[in-house]
Coordinates of C-alpha atoms in Angstrom, one line a residue:
M1 CA 130.5 21.4 5.7
R2 CA 132.8 18.7 4.5
W3 CA 133.7 20.1 1.1
D4 CA 136.0 17.1 0.0
V5 CA 132.4 14.6 0.3
F6 CA 130.5 17.5 -1.2
F7 CA 132.3 17.6 -4.1
D8 CA 133.0 13.8 -4.0
S9 CA 129.9 13.0 -4.3
F10 CA 128.9 14.5 -7.9
P11 CA 131.0 11.6 -10.1
P12 CA 128.7 9.1 -8.6
L13 CA 125.5 11.2 -8.6
L14 CA 125.9 11.9 -12.2
L15 CA 126.4 8.4 -13.1
A16 CA 122.9 8.2 -12.2
L17 CA 121.7 11.2 -14.3
P18 CA 121.3 9.2 -17.4
L19 CA 118.3 7.1 -15.5
T20 CA 116.9 10.6 -14.0
L21 CA 116.7 11.9 -17.2
E22 CA 115.8 8.8 -19.4
L23 CA 112.6 8.6 -16.6
A24 CA 111.9 12.3 -16.9
L25 CA 112.3 12.9 -21.0
T26 CA 110.1 9.4 -21.4
S27 CA 107.3 10.3 -18.7
I28 CA 107.0 14.0 -20.3
A29 CA 106.8 12.2 -23.9
L30 CA 104.3 9.6 -23.1
G31 CA 102.5 12.4 -20.7
F32 CA 102.1 15.0 -23.7
M33 CA 100.6 12.2 -26.0
L34 CA 97.7 11.2 -23.1
A35 CA 97.5 15.4 -22.3
V36 CA 96.6 15.9 -26.1
L37 CA 93.7 13.0 -26.0
L38 CA 92.5 14.1 -22.5
A39 CA 92.1 17.8 -23.6
A40 CA 90.6 16.4 -26.7
A41 CA 88.1 14.7 -24.8
R42 CA 87.3 17.4 -22.5
L43 CA 86.6 19.8 -25.1
S44 CA 84.5 17.4 -27.0
T45 CA 80.5 17.7 -27.2
V46 CA 80.0 14.1 -26.6
R47 CA 79.1 14.3 -22.4
A48 CA 80.8 10.7 -21.9
F49 CA 83.9 11.7 -23.1
S50 CA 84.5 15.1 -21.1
A51 CA 83.0 13.5 -18.0
L52 CA 85.5 10.7 -18.1
A53 CA 88.4 12.7 -18.9
Y54 CA 87.6 15.3 -16.0
S55 CA 86.9 12.7 -13.6
F56 CA 90.6 11.7 -14.5
V57 CA 91.7 15.0 -14.0
Y58 CA 90.3 15.7 -10.8
V59 CA 91.2 12.4 -9.0
I60 CA 95.2 12.8 -10.3
R61 CA 95.2 16.6 -9.5
G62 CA 93.8 16.0 -6.3
T63 CA 96.4 13.7 -4.9
P64 CA 99.9 13.7 -4.2
L65 CA 102.0 12.2 -6.5
L66 CA 104.0 9.9 -3.8
A67 CA 100.3 8.4 -3.0
Q68 CA 99.7 7.7 -6.7
V69 CA 103.3 5.9 -7.1
F70 CA 102.8 4.1 -4.0
F71 CA 99.0 2.7 -5.5
V72 CA 100.7 1.8 -9.0
Y73 CA 103.5 0.3 -7.4
Y74 CA 102.1 -1.4 -4.2
G75 CA 98.7 -1.1 -4.5
L76 CA 97.7 -3.0 -7.7
G77 CA 100.1 -5.7 -7.3
Q78 CA 97.5 -6.7 -4.4
L79 CA 95.0 -7.6 -6.9
D80 CA 94.9 -11.2 -8.1
A81 CA 93.6 -10.0 -11.2
M82 CA 96.6 -7.8 -11.9
R83 CA 98.7 -10.8 -11.0
N84 CA 97.2 -13.2 -13.1
S85 CA 96.7 -10.5 -16.1
I86 CA 99.3 -10.3 -18.9
L87 CA 99.9 -6.7 -17.9
W88 CA 101.9 -8.1 -14.6
P89 CA 105.2 -8.7 -16.2
I90 CA 104.7 -5.0 -16.7
F91 CA 103.6 -3.7 -13.3
R92 CA 106.2 -5.9 -11.2
E93 CA 108.8 -3.7 -12.8
A94 CA 109.5 -0.6 -10.3
Y95 CA 110.8 1.4 -13.5
A96 CA 107.7 0.7 -15.4
C97 CA 105.4 1.8 -12.2
A98 CA 107.3 5.2 -11.7
L99 CA 107.1 5.7 -15.5
I100 CA 103.4 5.2 -15.6
A101 CA 102.7 7.2 -12.5
L102 CA 104.7 10.3 -13.6
S103 CA 103.1 10.1 -17.1
L104 CA 99.7 10.0 -15.8
N105 CA 100.4 12.5 -13.4
T106 CA 102.2 14.8 -15.9
A107 CA 99.3 14.0 -18.3
A108 CA 96.7 15.5 -16.1
Y109 CA 98.1 18.8 -15.3
G110 CA 99.1 18.7 -19.1
S111 CA 95.8 18.2 -20.7
E112 CA 94.4 21.5 -18.2
I113 CA 97.3 23.4 -19.8
I114 CA 96.8 22.3 -23.4
R115 CA 93.0 23.1 -23.0
G116 CA 93.2 26.5 -21.6
G117 CA 95.8 27.0 -24.6
L118 CA 93.2 26.1 -26.7
L119 CA 90.3 28.1 -25.4
A120 CA 92.4 31.3 -25.5
V121 CA 92.8 31.3 -29.1
P122 CA 90.0 34.0 -30.1
R123 CA 86.9 32.8 -31.7
G124 CA 87.1 35.5 -34.2
Q125 CA 90.2 34.3 -36.0
V126 CA 88.7 30.8 -35.6
E127 CA 86.2 31.9 -37.8
A128 CA 88.1 33.6 -40.1
A129 CA 89.9 30.4 -40.7
K130 CA 86.9 29.0 -41.7
A131 CA 85.8 31.9 -44.3
F132 CA 89.3 31.5 -46.0
G133 CA 88.2 27.8 -46.8
L134 CA 90.8 26.1 -44.6
T135 CA 90.0 22.4 -43.6
A136 CA 89.9 21.6 -39.9
T137 CA 93.3 20.2 -40.3
Q138 CA 94.9 23.2 -41.5
K139 CA 92.9 25.5 -39.4
F140 CA 94.2 23.6 -36.4
R141 CA 97.8 23.7 -37.8
L142 CA 98.4 27.3 -39.3
V143 CA 95.8 29.2 -36.7
V144 CA 94.8 27.2 -34.0
F145 CA 97.7 25.3 -32.4
P146 CA 100.3 28.2 -33.1
Q147 CA 98.8 31.0 -30.9
A148 CA 97.5 27.9 -28.0
L149 CA 101.0 27.2 -28.0
R150 CA 102.5 30.9 -27.3
T151 CA 99.7 30.9 -24.3
M152 CA 100.4 27.5 -22.8
L153 CA 104.4 27.2 -23.2
P154 CA 105.4 29.3 -20.0
A155 CA 102.8 27.4 -17.8
Y156 CA 103.8 23.6 -19.1
G157 CA 107.3 24.5 -18.8
N158 CA 107.0 24.9 -15.4
E159 CA 105.2 21.1 -15.5
L160 CA 108.3 19.7 -17.2
I161 CA 110.5 21.2 -14.1
L162 CA 107.9 19.6 -11.6
I163 CA 108.1 16.3 -13.5
L164 CA 112.2 16.5 -13.1
K165 CA 111.9 16.9 -9.7
G166 CA 109.1 14.4 -9.5
T167 CA 111.2 11.4 -10.6
S168 CA 113.3 12.0 -7.4
L169 CA 110.1 9.8 -5.9
A170 CA 111.0 7.0 -7.8
S171 CA 114.1 6.2 -5.3
I172 CA 111.1 4.8 -2.6
I173 CA 110.2 1.9 -5.2
T174 CA 113.9 0.8 -5.2
I175 CA 114.8 2.7 -8.3
I176 CA 118.5 4.2 -8.1
E177 CA 118.3 7.3 -9.7
L178 CA 119.6 10.4 -8.9
T179 CA 117.9 10.7 -5.5
G180 CA 118.5 7.0 -5.0
Q181 CA 121.7 7.2 -5.3
A182 CA 122.3 10.2 -2.9
R183 CA 120.6 8.2 -0.2
I184 CA 123.3 5.3 -0.8
L185 CA 125.8 7.7 -0.9
A186 CA 124.4 9.5 2.4
S187 CA 124.6 6.0 3.9
E188 CA 128.1 5.2 3.4
T189 CA 129.4 8.6 4.1
Y190 CA 127.6 9.7 6.9
A191 CA 127.4 13.1 5.3
P192 CA 123.7 13.8 4.3
I193 CA 124.1 17.2 4.4
E194 CA 127.1 17.1 2.0
V195 CA 125.6 14.5 -0.5
F196 CA 122.1 16.2 -0.4
A197 CA 123.5 19.1 -1.2
A198 CA 125.3 17.6 -3.9
A199 CA 122.2 16.2 -5.4
G200 CA 120.3 19.3 -4.7
A201 CA 123.2 21.4 -7.2
V202 CA 122.5 18.8 -10.0
Y203 CA 118.9 19.4 -9.9
L204 CA 119.0 22.7 -9.8
A205 CA 121.7 22.8 -12.6
L206 CA 119.3 20.3 -14.5
N207 CA 116.1 22.8 -14.0
M208 CA 118.2 25.9 -15.0
A209 CA 119.0 24.5 -18.0
L210 CA 115.4 23.4 -19.0
S211 CA 114.1 26.6 -18.1
F212 CA 116.4 28.5 -20.1
G213 CA 115.3 26.2 -23.0
V214 CA 111.8 27.0 -22.4
R215 CA 112.9 30.5 -22.4
L216 CA 114.3 30.8 -25.6
L217 CA 111.9 28.7 -27.4
E218 CA 109.2 31.0 -26.1
G219 CA 111.3 33.9 -27.4
R220 CA 111.2 32.3 -30.5
I221 CA 107.7 31.5 -31.0
K222 CA 106.5 35.1 -29.9
R223 CA 109.0 36.6 -32.9
S224 CA 108.0 34.2 -35.1
G225 CA 104.6 35.2 -34.4
G226 CA 105.3 38.7 -34.3
L227 CA 106.9 38.5 -38.0
A228 CA 103.8 36.2 -39.1
M229 CA 101.7 39.0 -38.2
E230 CA 103.8 42.0 -39.7
G231 CA 103.4 40.1 -43.3

């Protein structure tokens, strides 16, 4: 183990960290908004909406993220209709394609987590909210969502970690994020073990920080929920 190469790898790797975080945070934000819509469609009484959402989730969850990245970046670019459309300036950019693939992937998994959290709310409490005369918006904001959040937060935290690690696949379509930078360093130093060990340490630190943040938020929500119940 060449420890000098290991420690010298951190400065250039950290230079690529902002792009990794940007890709992860943006895809998580976009994916969450789409996940809410998908969960609502899955719970809809309109069969067409429910069937379309189910089909989308089934396909995304049943295929590897790597294949999805390839399909968005390489596959769609082979279609003449795409090349001649107003969307081509977006789909010809590697960053946009990686962002789309990651967002769609986390949306599919996130929608099932959100749907499960909403279904876990006791029916009696929903009926009690109606009995108190709460509007649909008030019922969701004050009764349904807080309880669903406590249920789905641990699973959604795991999904955030998975999508953070999934950003490493962006390197295969020429994006120089953390893993892409590690590949360049490994080819320059001829020390792949030391370089990728350093990259792994950075990913590990990021995931530990994210896990710690989710646990803090989970504990805070549980404490606030307990105080509310006592009140």
